[in-house]
């Protein structure tokens, strides 16, 4: 293999770091829970890296990633049928696929809006987001930490997510 | 979409997101999204936001992995890739040789199958890196997260100039090494952390401190609840408290909780979370495998420091006023047998020179400029007009007339040989004026005023609850002593003991209010006192305030 054809890991990683959130959003919209989405993203990225050399140049990294993710979701469904929450043969899945086409463009805008929205959260709301996503604590752990019931933590986090979604929409 | 429907959708989306939904809830969510385009659009936005929170740099203050750590991973990967490319020649196993070719030594990079193998290794490392990224998720944006609020003699690693008051601390800063001294950091969340050197630390976010080793005391207001100290792999999460953390170089960690409660997290499981409350302490060893109860060390951590006065408060329950008279800050930094001369407000050290002095001065109030907590001194006498007892001009209305003579000065204790061989000052059988039993030696016709507000400022809000002491005339004094003792607050008499004789004593307890500004102690010759011919009126009035303390809130 010529030097110019060698796979450039940092090129792939740079793209991945920039775009993985959009691919993850697609996976999440299908499987709807973090646990499965994390597993599928990991498998997706692994395959993307294996195929990257053969597929270069890639015109739309996100679209390609979503395509790979789609097959990974199918494989995952075979192994863990009960965990994937959307019927992959339903019209809903087609709608999700259609909606995901805009993910790359929307993703960038959402990030900017979300930054502003996070700053608009109450200090308490921001703490919860930090505990959940920054410290990566599960709701049950947050409940133990803060001396709250698990149900209460779910309600609080659900409300905060709702605030963020509405805030992002408002800034659109 | 109606609010009620959206609220239900919010709960369903989040329950499912955390994989905590029942089959019924999942079916309900599917039904929601199938028949409602608005709901589907809302769900897509929800997942986009959740993805951004989980897989992007969007949390501004987040900094689990610094940019340098990420760069280091890239660097390692590049080195790895480069090593693969220029790997040295290896002897290939015979069975892998192609029959048509003569046996050769080849480089790993020159054969397609080797390249493929190398690529697989590289892919494996990439996969590991991907897992790394999946777990790190957040790259920090450089942001100020805290600033230096107070400092007491900080010295930095390698003699660097280090941080100064008001300097900003950023979430992407390199760890700093404080060799000695004390630093108070105020986080943007409102939490405060007092660090004692030697310590290595970094402020990871506006509500998180990482401590490699050293000692820190955190004060966290309710609104900053959740403040976290990371120490040797442990996490201490505040729940509206004050607590101290000691991170040892042997990787053990001690947690001492003085107020409120904290959560100590030693691992990733729910069983690895310990609730530690006020009055409790824990030691964690073996990377979190051993958590043991230990005794709370109440006066172990610097809790409040003050740059102006260099005050370091470690949770002591009292401030010693005798120590202040000796030039100290009330916590043992003053010198014994040192004091203040009311004739000029200057510092003095007791020696034989003072034994034969019986000065006579006017009743002017003289401010003590060189001591932050002592407002001024005076020789009480109302015959020349109102007796001022504070720099604010408070008047001691009940001040009697005196001859304006005094003896020695106002002193932190006295020499034990004082009085012809000692033993110094004695009240109720207790020897006063030494390190164990401090006293203000204040021979009659002298007064001193303390500035309570300055102390409150230096103590950063710790309440002063009251003044307590034992007053009297030392049993070792010559004959004929007879004095009146006064305790004033803002010029008003709060305690008065008339006609105290040699060896007599009284207990003094004066509650103080946060509004009270000046505390005055005075001893005057009892009006009408009779002494034999040839003696001065103030003869024998060896007054003292034994164990004079300001009681602080616990």
Tab-separated table of C-alpha atoms in Angstrom, chain B residues 27-417:
chain	number	residue	atom	x	y	z
B	27	UNK	CA	-46.342	0.126	24.148
B	28	UNK	CA	-47.850	3.411	25.265
B	29	UNK	CA	-44.868	5.336	23.888
B	30	UNK	CA	-45.068	3.496	20.567
B	31	UNK	CA	-48.760	4.317	20.325
B	32	UNK	CA	-48.023	7.944	21.127
B	33	UNK	CA	-45.483	8.295	18.372
B	34	UNK	CA	-47.284	6.267	15.711
B	35	UNK	CA	-50.333	8.402	15.509
B	36	UNK	CA	-48.983	11.861	16.129
B	37	UNK	CA	-46.540	13.683	13.864
B	38	UNK	CA	-45.980	16.416	16.462
B	39	UNK	CA	-45.123	13.848	19.101
B	40	UNK	CA	-42.690	12.138	16.747
B	41	UNK	CA	-40.990	15.422	15.933
B	42	UNK	CA	-40.811	16.192	19.648
B	43	UNK	CA	-39.294	12.763	20.327
B	44	UNK	CA	-36.654	13.320	17.630
B	45	UNK	CA	-35.705	16.597	19.288
B	46	UNK	CA	-35.639	14.831	22.636
B	47	UNK	CA	-33.224	12.184	21.348
B	48	UNK	CA	-31.066	14.784	19.685
B	49	UNK	CA	-30.771	16.685	22.976
B	50	UNK	CA	-30.107	13.492	24.943
B	51	UNK	CA	-27.437	12.490	22.414
B	52	UNK	CA	-25.795	15.882	22.625
B	53	UNK	CA	-25.711	15.669	26.413
B	54	UNK	CA	-24.199	12.203	26.294
B	55	UNK	CA	-21.877	12.399	23.312
B	56	UNK	CA	-20.688	15.955	22.884
B	57	UNK	CA	-18.798	18.766	24.564
B	58	UNK	CA	-21.931	20.664	25.232
B	59	UNK	CA	-21.787	20.778	29.011
B	60	UNK	CA	-19.632	23.882	29.320
B	61	UNK	CA	-18.071	23.168	32.650
B	62	UNK	CA	-17.580	19.463	32.074
B	63	UNK	CA	-13.990	18.344	32.047
B	64	UNK	CA	-13.689	14.697	32.873
B	65	UNK	CA	-10.896	14.383	30.349
B	66	UNK	CA	-8.765	17.416	29.667
B	67	UNK	CA	-7.725	18.360	26.165
B	68	UNK	CA	-4.204	17.326	27.023
B	69	UNK	CA	-5.356	13.869	28.032
B	70	UNK	CA	-7.160	13.512	24.719
B	71	UNK	CA	-4.125	14.826	22.860
B	72	UNK	CA	-2.009	12.263	24.656
B	73	UNK	CA	-4.256	9.478	23.389
B	74	UNK	CA	-3.877	10.750	19.845
B	75	UNK	CA	-0.158	10.974	20.354
B	76	UNK	CA	0.028	7.375	21.522
B	77	UNK	CA	-2.033	6.235	18.601
B	78	UNK	CA	0.239	8.036	16.167
B	79	UNK	CA	3.283	6.436	17.751
B	80	UNK	CA	1.619	3.058	17.522
B	81	UNK	CA	0.753	3.539	13.848
B	82	UNK	CA	4.231	4.763	13.072
B	83	UNK	CA	5.779	1.754	14.827
B	84	UNK	CA	3.660	-0.547	12.704
B	85	UNK	CA	4.813	1.209	9.559
B	86	UNK	CA	8.509	1.056	10.288
B	87	UNK	CA	8.505	-2.166	12.266
B	88	UNK	CA	11.832	-4.045	12.183
B	89	UNK	CA	12.288	-7.190	10.095
B	90	UNK	CA	10.849	-10.354	11.502
B	91	UNK	CA	11.427	-13.987	10.581
B	92	UNK	CA	8.237	-15.316	9.096
B	93	UNK	CA	7.150	-18.813	10.002
B	94	UNK	CA	7.879	-21.344	7.282
B	95	UNK	CA	4.281	-22.376	6.687
B	96	UNK	CA	3.399	-18.855	5.810
B	97	UNK	CA	5.985	-18.705	3.071
B	98	UNK	CA	4.701	-18.764	-0.459
B	99	UNK	CA	6.249	-21.818	-2.216
B	100	UNK	CA	7.118	-19.919	-5.368
B	101	UNK	CA	9.230	-17.410	-3.597
B	102	UNK	CA	12.598	-17.904	-2.099
B	103	UNK	CA	12.813	-17.586	1.657
B	104	UNK	CA	13.372	-13.992	2.541
B	105	UNK	CA	13.326	-11.716	5.525
B	106	UNK	CA	10.566	-9.211	5.107
B	107	UNK	CA	9.396	-6.278	7.035
B	108	UNK	CA	6.018	-6.464	8.594
B	109	UNK	CA	4.923	-3.474	6.591
B	110	UNK	CA	5.837	-4.970	3.273
B	111	UNK	CA	3.419	-7.884	3.134
B	112	UNK	CA	-0.282	-7.503	2.568
B	113	UNK	CA	-1.217	-10.208	5.103
B	114	UNK	CA	1.117	-8.625	7.644
B	115	UNK	CA	-0.331	-5.271	6.825
B	116	UNK	CA	-3.722	-6.705	7.375
B	117	UNK	CA	-2.649	-8.173	10.679
B	118	UNK	CA	-1.139	-4.886	11.639
B	119	UNK	CA	-4.303	-3.167	10.610
B	120	UNK	CA	-6.299	-5.516	12.759
B	121	UNK	CA	-4.086	-4.706	15.688
B	122	UNK	CA	-4.481	-1.076	14.871
B	123	UNK	CA	-8.221	-1.540	14.508
B	124	UNK	CA	-8.270	-3.223	17.883
B	125	UNK	CA	-6.445	-0.304	19.362
B	126	UNK	CA	-8.813	2.012	17.559
B	127	UNK	CA	-11.713	0.111	19.004
B	128	UNK	CA	-10.179	0.530	22.415
B	129	UNK	CA	-9.790	4.190	21.681
B	130	UNK	CA	-13.383	4.389	20.558
B	131	UNK	CA	-14.397	2.829	23.833
B	132	UNK	CA	-12.216	5.417	25.494
B	133	UNK	CA	-14.025	8.184	23.646
B	134	UNK	CA	-17.352	6.632	24.379
B	135	UNK	CA	-16.504	6.700	28.058
B	136	UNK	CA	-14.894	10.143	28.098
B	137	UNK	CA	-17.460	11.843	25.937
B	138	UNK	CA	-16.775	15.393	27.012
B	139	UNK	CA	-13.915	17.474	25.834
B	140	UNK	CA	-13.590	20.539	27.983
B	141	UNK	CA	-13.871	24.054	26.799
B	142	UNK	CA	-11.429	26.286	28.637
B	143	UNK	CA	-13.475	28.258	31.091
B	144	UNK	CA	-12.802	30.009	34.375
B	145	UNK	CA	-14.402	27.954	37.126
B	146	UNK	CA	-13.029	29.462	40.332
B	147	UNK	CA	-10.752	32.152	41.716
B	148	UNK	CA	-8.370	32.620	44.605
B	149	UNK	CA	-10.266	34.300	47.421
B	150	UNK	CA	-7.770	34.271	50.300
B	151	UNK	CA	-4.186	33.217	50.877
B	152	UNK	CA	-1.878	32.788	53.850
B	153	UNK	CA	1.805	32.521	52.979
B	154	UNK	CA	1.407	30.268	49.927
B	155	UNK	CA	4.601	28.785	48.485
B	156	UNK	CA	4.544	27.010	45.153
B	157	UNK	CA	6.458	24.206	43.551
B	158	UNK	CA	9.942	25.125	42.289
B	159	UNK	CA	9.678	28.606	43.753
B	160	UNK	CA	7.127	29.663	41.127
B	161	UNK	CA	5.263	32.849	41.720
B	162	UNK	CA	2.021	30.898	41.663
B	163	UNK	CA	-1.450	32.214	42.231
B	164	UNK	CA	-2.375	35.521	43.742
B	165	UNK	CA	-5.612	36.813	45.205
B	166	UNK	CA	-8.335	37.142	42.541
B	167	UNK	CA	-6.396	34.988	40.041
B	168	UNK	CA	-8.708	32.820	37.968
B	169	UNK	CA	-8.558	29.047	37.862
B	170	UNK	CA	-9.583	27.255	34.675
B	171	UNK	CA	-11.062	23.799	34.181
B	172	UNK	CA	-8.253	22.923	31.764
B	173	UNK	CA	-5.412	24.046	34.027
B	174	UNK	CA	-2.542	21.704	34.758
B	175	UNK	CA	-2.541	20.410	38.352
B	176	UNK	CA	-0.898	22.914	40.683
B	177	UNK	CA	1.402	22.054	43.548
B	178	UNK	CA	1.102	24.133	46.692
B	179	UNK	CA	4.210	23.368	48.713
B	180	UNK	CA	3.133	25.104	51.905
B	181	UNK	CA	0.776	27.753	53.144
B	182	UNK	CA	-2.964	27.918	52.749
B	183	UNK	CA	-5.210	28.950	49.900
B	184	UNK	CA	-8.940	29.546	49.803
B	185	UNK	CA	-10.652	29.044	46.465
B	186	UNK	CA	-14.125	30.234	45.665
B	187	UNK	CA	-15.863	28.258	42.946
B	188	UNK	CA	-18.351	29.901	40.617
B	189	UNK	CA	-21.010	27.616	42.075
B	190	UNK	CA	-20.559	29.350	45.437
B	191	UNK	CA	-18.651	26.515	47.112
B	192	UNK	CA	-15.419	27.402	48.928
B	193	UNK	CA	-12.426	25.165	49.462
B	194	UNK	CA	-9.519	25.836	51.808
B	195	UNK	CA	-6.398	23.965	50.654
B	196	UNK	CA	-3.403	23.356	52.896
B	197	UNK	CA	0.010	22.706	51.427
B	198	UNK	CA	1.577	20.420	50.559
B	199	UNK	CA	-1.190	19.708	48.078
B	200	UNK	CA	-1.635	19.005	44.375
B	201	UNK	CA	-4.969	20.021	42.966
B	202	UNK	CA	-6.959	21.113	39.953
B	203	UNK	CA	-10.405	22.700	39.740
B	204	UNK	CA	-12.178	20.418	37.277
B	205	UNK	CA	-15.369	22.423	37.035
B	206	UNK	CA	-17.244	25.185	38.814
B	207	UNK	CA	-18.369	22.605	41.352
B	208	UNK	CA	-15.591	20.032	41.418
B	209	UNK	CA	-12.096	19.875	42.886
B	210	UNK	CA	-9.625	17.111	42.170
B	211	UNK	CA	-7.016	16.499	44.846
B	212	UNK	CA	-4.013	14.248	44.148
B	213	UNK	CA	-2.783	14.683	47.705
B	214	UNK	CA	-3.150	17.221	50.475
B	215	UNK	CA	-5.805	18.561	52.733
B	216	UNK	CA	-8.945	20.493	51.857
B	217	UNK	CA	-11.902	21.817	53.799
B	218	UNK	CA	-15.050	22.595	51.809
B	219	UNK	CA	-17.905	24.883	52.731
B	220	UNK	CA	-20.857	24.488	50.462
B	221	UNK	CA	-24.003	26.597	50.547
B	222	UNK	CA	-27.312	24.904	49.813
B	223	UNK	CA	-27.482	26.288	46.309
B	224	UNK	CA	-24.129	24.690	45.437
B	225	UNK	CA	-25.144	21.294	46.794
B	226	UNK	CA	-23.466	18.580	44.768
B	227	UNK	CA	-19.979	20.064	45.095
B	228	UNK	CA	-17.587	17.189	44.607
B	229	UNK	CA	-14.066	16.457	45.758
B	230	UNK	CA	-12.232	13.777	43.768
B	231	UNK	CA	-9.411	12.216	45.754
B	232	UNK	CA	-7.470	9.078	44.869
B	233	UNK	CA	-10.372	7.623	42.919
B	234	UNK	CA	-12.914	8.439	45.634
B	235	UNK	CA	-15.679	10.977	45.203
B	236	UNK	CA	-17.070	12.989	48.058
B	237	UNK	CA	-20.317	14.635	47.071
B	238	UNK	CA	-21.619	17.395	49.269
B	239	UNK	CA	-25.243	17.588	50.285
B	240	UNK	CA	-25.167	21.078	51.813
B	241	UNK	CA	-22.316	20.733	54.255
B	242	UNK	CA	-18.881	21.489	55.573
B	243	UNK	CA	-16.340	18.710	55.404
B	244	UNK	CA	-12.618	18.038	55.326
B	245	UNK	CA	-10.789	15.626	53.050
B	246	UNK	CA	-7.274	14.371	53.598
B	247	UNK	CA	-5.740	12.632	50.574
B	248	UNK	CA	-2.575	10.847	51.569
B	249	UNK	CA	0.285	9.941	49.290
B	250	UNK	CA	-0.284	6.277	50.198
B	251	UNK	CA	-3.632	6.696	48.365
B	252	UNK	CA	-5.763	6.447	51.489
B	253	UNK	CA	-8.414	9.112	51.927
B	254	UNK	CA	-9.985	10.486	55.099
B	255	UNK	CA	-13.344	12.234	55.168
B	256	UNK	CA	-14.368	14.287	58.214
B	257	UNK	CA	-17.851	15.807	58.167
B	258	UNK	CA	-18.451	18.702	60.540
B	259	UNK	CA	-21.846	19.908	59.317
B	260	UNK	CA	-24.679	18.449	57.248
B	261	UNK	CA	-24.016	15.283	55.329
B	262	UNK	CA	-22.055	13.974	52.394
B	263	UNK	CA	-22.017	10.967	50.153
B	264	UNK	CA	-18.771	9.076	49.842
B	265	UNK	CA	-18.569	7.185	46.551
B	266	UNK	CA	-15.881	4.510	46.434
B	267	UNK	CA	-16.905	2.712	43.250
B	268	UNK	CA	-19.491	2.428	40.511
B	269	UNK	CA	-22.105	0.348	42.274
B	270	UNK	CA	-24.979	1.507	44.454
B	271	UNK	CA	-23.418	-0.406	47.343
B	272	UNK	CA	-20.306	1.733	46.993
B	273	UNK	CA	-22.092	4.868	48.195
B	274	UNK	CA	-21.773	5.735	51.895
B	275	UNK	CA	-23.696	8.441	53.674
B	276	UNK	CA	-21.396	10.261	56.100
B	277	UNK	CA	-23.045	12.777	58.403
B	278	UNK	CA	-22.023	15.580	60.757
B	279	UNK	CA	-19.799	14.265	63.538
B	280	UNK	CA	-18.680	11.233	61.516
B	281	UNK	CA	-15.440	10.371	59.750
B	282	UNK	CA	-14.286	7.583	57.433
B	283	UNK	CA	-10.968	6.327	56.140
B	284	UNK	CA	-10.879	4.639	52.725
B	285	UNK	CA	-7.995	2.367	51.781
B	286	UNK	CA	-7.082	-0.197	49.154
B	287	UNK	CA	-8.672	1.729	46.312
B	288	UNK	CA	-12.055	1.775	47.986
B	289	UNK	CA	-12.070	-1.850	49.125
B	290	UNK	CA	-11.731	-0.892	52.814
B	291	UNK	CA	-13.922	1.762	54.389
B	292	UNK	CA	-13.523	2.164	58.140
B	293	UNK	CA	-15.003	4.444	60.772
B	294	UNK	CA	-12.535	6.746	62.479
B	295	UNK	CA	-12.839	9.459	65.093
B	296	UNK	CA	-13.746	12.911	63.808
B	297	UNK	CA	-10.853	15.342	63.982
B	298	UNK	CA	-12.573	18.588	64.842
B	299	UNK	CA	-9.575	20.931	64.863
B	300	UNK	CA	-7.620	19.366	62.024
B	301	UNK	CA	-8.410	21.363	58.895
B	302	UNK	CA	-7.969	25.047	58.185
B	303	UNK	CA	-11.601	26.070	57.800
B	304	UNK	CA	-11.456	29.859	57.483
B	305	UNK	CA	-8.494	31.965	56.496
B	306	UNK	CA	-8.090	35.698	56.174
B	307	UNK	CA	-5.452	37.301	53.993
B	308	UNK	CA	-5.526	40.659	55.777
B	309	UNK	CA	-4.928	39.326	59.267
B	310	UNK	CA	-3.293	36.009	58.221
B	311	UNK	CA	-5.830	34.357	60.508
B	312	UNK	CA	-6.157	30.580	60.166
B	313	UNK	CA	-9.156	29.179	61.982
B	314	UNK	CA	-9.307	25.419	62.351
B	315	UNK	CA	-12.606	25.107	64.117
B	316	UNK	CA	-11.521	26.269	67.563
B	317	UNK	CA	-14.487	27.069	69.769
B	318	UNK	CA	-12.912	30.100	71.442
B	319	UNK	CA	-10.738	33.116	70.714
B	320	UNK	CA	-8.251	33.948	73.433
B	321	UNK	CA	-8.271	37.679	74.212
B	322	UNK	CA	-5.075	37.423	76.300
B	323	UNK	CA	-3.308	36.091	73.200
B	324	UNK	CA	-4.522	39.167	71.309
B	325	UNK	CA	-3.137	41.428	74.027
B	326	UNK	CA	0.176	39.654	73.419
B	327	UNK	CA	0.017	40.627	69.740
B	328	UNK	CA	-1.599	37.396	68.511
B	329	UNK	CA	-4.804	36.660	66.638
B	330	UNK	CA	-6.485	34.863	69.511
B	331	UNK	CA	-5.449	31.409	68.333
B	332	UNK	CA	-2.094	31.169	70.065
B	333	UNK	CA	0.138	33.325	67.895
B	334	UNK	CA	0.768	36.022	70.530
B	335	UNK	CA	3.657	36.236	72.967
B	336	UNK	CA	3.438	35.803	76.697
B	337	UNK	CA	4.436	38.785	78.836
B	338	UNK	CA	3.818	41.108	75.915
B	339	UNK	CA	1.201	43.791	76.058
B	340	UNK	CA	0.077	47.344	75.296
B	341	UNK	CA	0.919	50.502	77.170
B	342	UNK	CA	-2.218	52.670	77.574
B	343	UNK	CA	-0.080	55.795	77.667
B	344	UNK	CA	0.880	55.478	73.994
B	345	UNK	CA	-0.948	52.400	72.592
B	346	UNK	CA	2.375	50.834	71.686
B	347	UNK	CA	3.378	47.249	72.185
B	348	UNK	CA	5.574	46.466	75.193
B	349	UNK	CA	7.361	43.495	76.705
B	350	UNK	CA	7.250	43.108	80.450
B	351	UNK	CA	10.588	43.289	82.215
B	352	UNK	CA	12.013	44.648	85.393
B	353	UNK	CA	11.950	48.122	83.892
B	354	UNK	CA	8.183	48.087	84.316
B	355	UNK	CA	8.221	46.905	87.927
B	356	UNK	CA	8.837	50.375	89.305
B	357	UNK	CA	6.739	52.403	86.913
B	358	UNK	CA	3.588	54.135	88.121
B	359	UNK	CA	2.716	56.306	85.086
B	360	UNK	CA	0.241	59.149	85.210
B	361	UNK	CA	-1.544	60.082	81.972
B	362	UNK	CA	-4.691	61.770	80.689
B	363	UNK	CA	-7.865	59.825	79.907
B	364	UNK	CA	-7.618	60.062	76.097
B	365	UNK	CA	-8.712	57.044	74.115
B	366	UNK	CA	-5.716	55.847	72.129
B	367	UNK	CA	-6.330	53.640	69.116
B	368	UNK	CA	-4.113	50.623	68.551
B	369	UNK	CA	-3.331	50.850	64.842
B	370	UNK	CA	-1.024	47.867	64.660
B	371	UNK	CA	-3.463	45.191	65.829
B	372	UNK	CA	-6.491	44.276	63.705
B	373	UNK	CA	-8.648	43.109	66.598
B	374	UNK	CA	-7.738	45.639	69.317
B	375	UNK	CA	-9.440	48.965	68.826
B	376	UNK	CA	-7.732	50.970	71.548
B	377	UNK	CA	-6.633	51.467	75.172
B	378	UNK	CA	-7.215	54.096	77.824
B	379	UNK	CA	-6.725	55.069	81.445
B	380	UNK	CA	-10.254	55.550	82.776
B	381	UNK	CA	-11.189	58.756	84.530
B	382	UNK	CA	-14.339	60.828	84.188
B	383	UNK	CA	-13.029	63.890	86.024
B	384	UNK	CA	-11.686	65.325	82.761
B	385	UNK	CA	-14.863	64.806	80.763
B	386	UNK	CA	-16.619	61.837	79.160
B	387	UNK	CA	-14.553	58.673	78.948
B	388	UNK	CA	-14.404	57.533	75.340
B	389	UNK	CA	-13.998	53.760	74.995
B	390	UNK	CA	-13.983	53.133	71.236
B	391	UNK	CA	-12.741	54.617	67.990
B	392	UNK	CA	-16.404	55.231	67.163
B	393	UNK	CA	-16.697	57.522	70.192
B	394	UNK	CA	-18.788	55.318	72.478
B	395	UNK	CA	-18.902	56.852	75.974
B	396	UNK	CA	-18.534	54.999	79.257
B	397	UNK	CA	-21.186	56.967	81.161
B	398	UNK	CA	-20.676	55.195	84.492
B	399	UNK	CA	-16.900	55.665	84.512
B	400	UNK	CA	-15.756	56.793	87.969
B	401	UNK	CA	-13.175	59.453	88.744
B	402	UNK	CA	-9.672	58.100	89.286
B	403	UNK	CA	-6.204	59.417	89.953
B	404	UNK	CA	-5.138	58.256	86.449
B	405	UNK	CA	-2.218	56.286	87.817
B	406	UNK	CA	-1.674	52.709	86.673
B	407	UNK	CA	1.006	50.064	87.035
B	408	UNK	CA	3.001	48.109	84.423
B	409	UNK	CA	0.618	47.995	81.357
B	410	UNK	CA	-2.057	45.685	79.949
B	411	UNK	CA	-0.222	42.382	79.515
B	412	UNK	CA	-0.727	38.839	78.232
B	413	UNK	CA	0.046	37.084	81.544
B	414	UNK	CA	2.972	38.040	83.639
B	415	UNK	CA	6.388	36.810	84.567
B	416	UNK	CA	6.100	33.969	87.036
B	417	UNK	CA	8.729	35.671	89.181
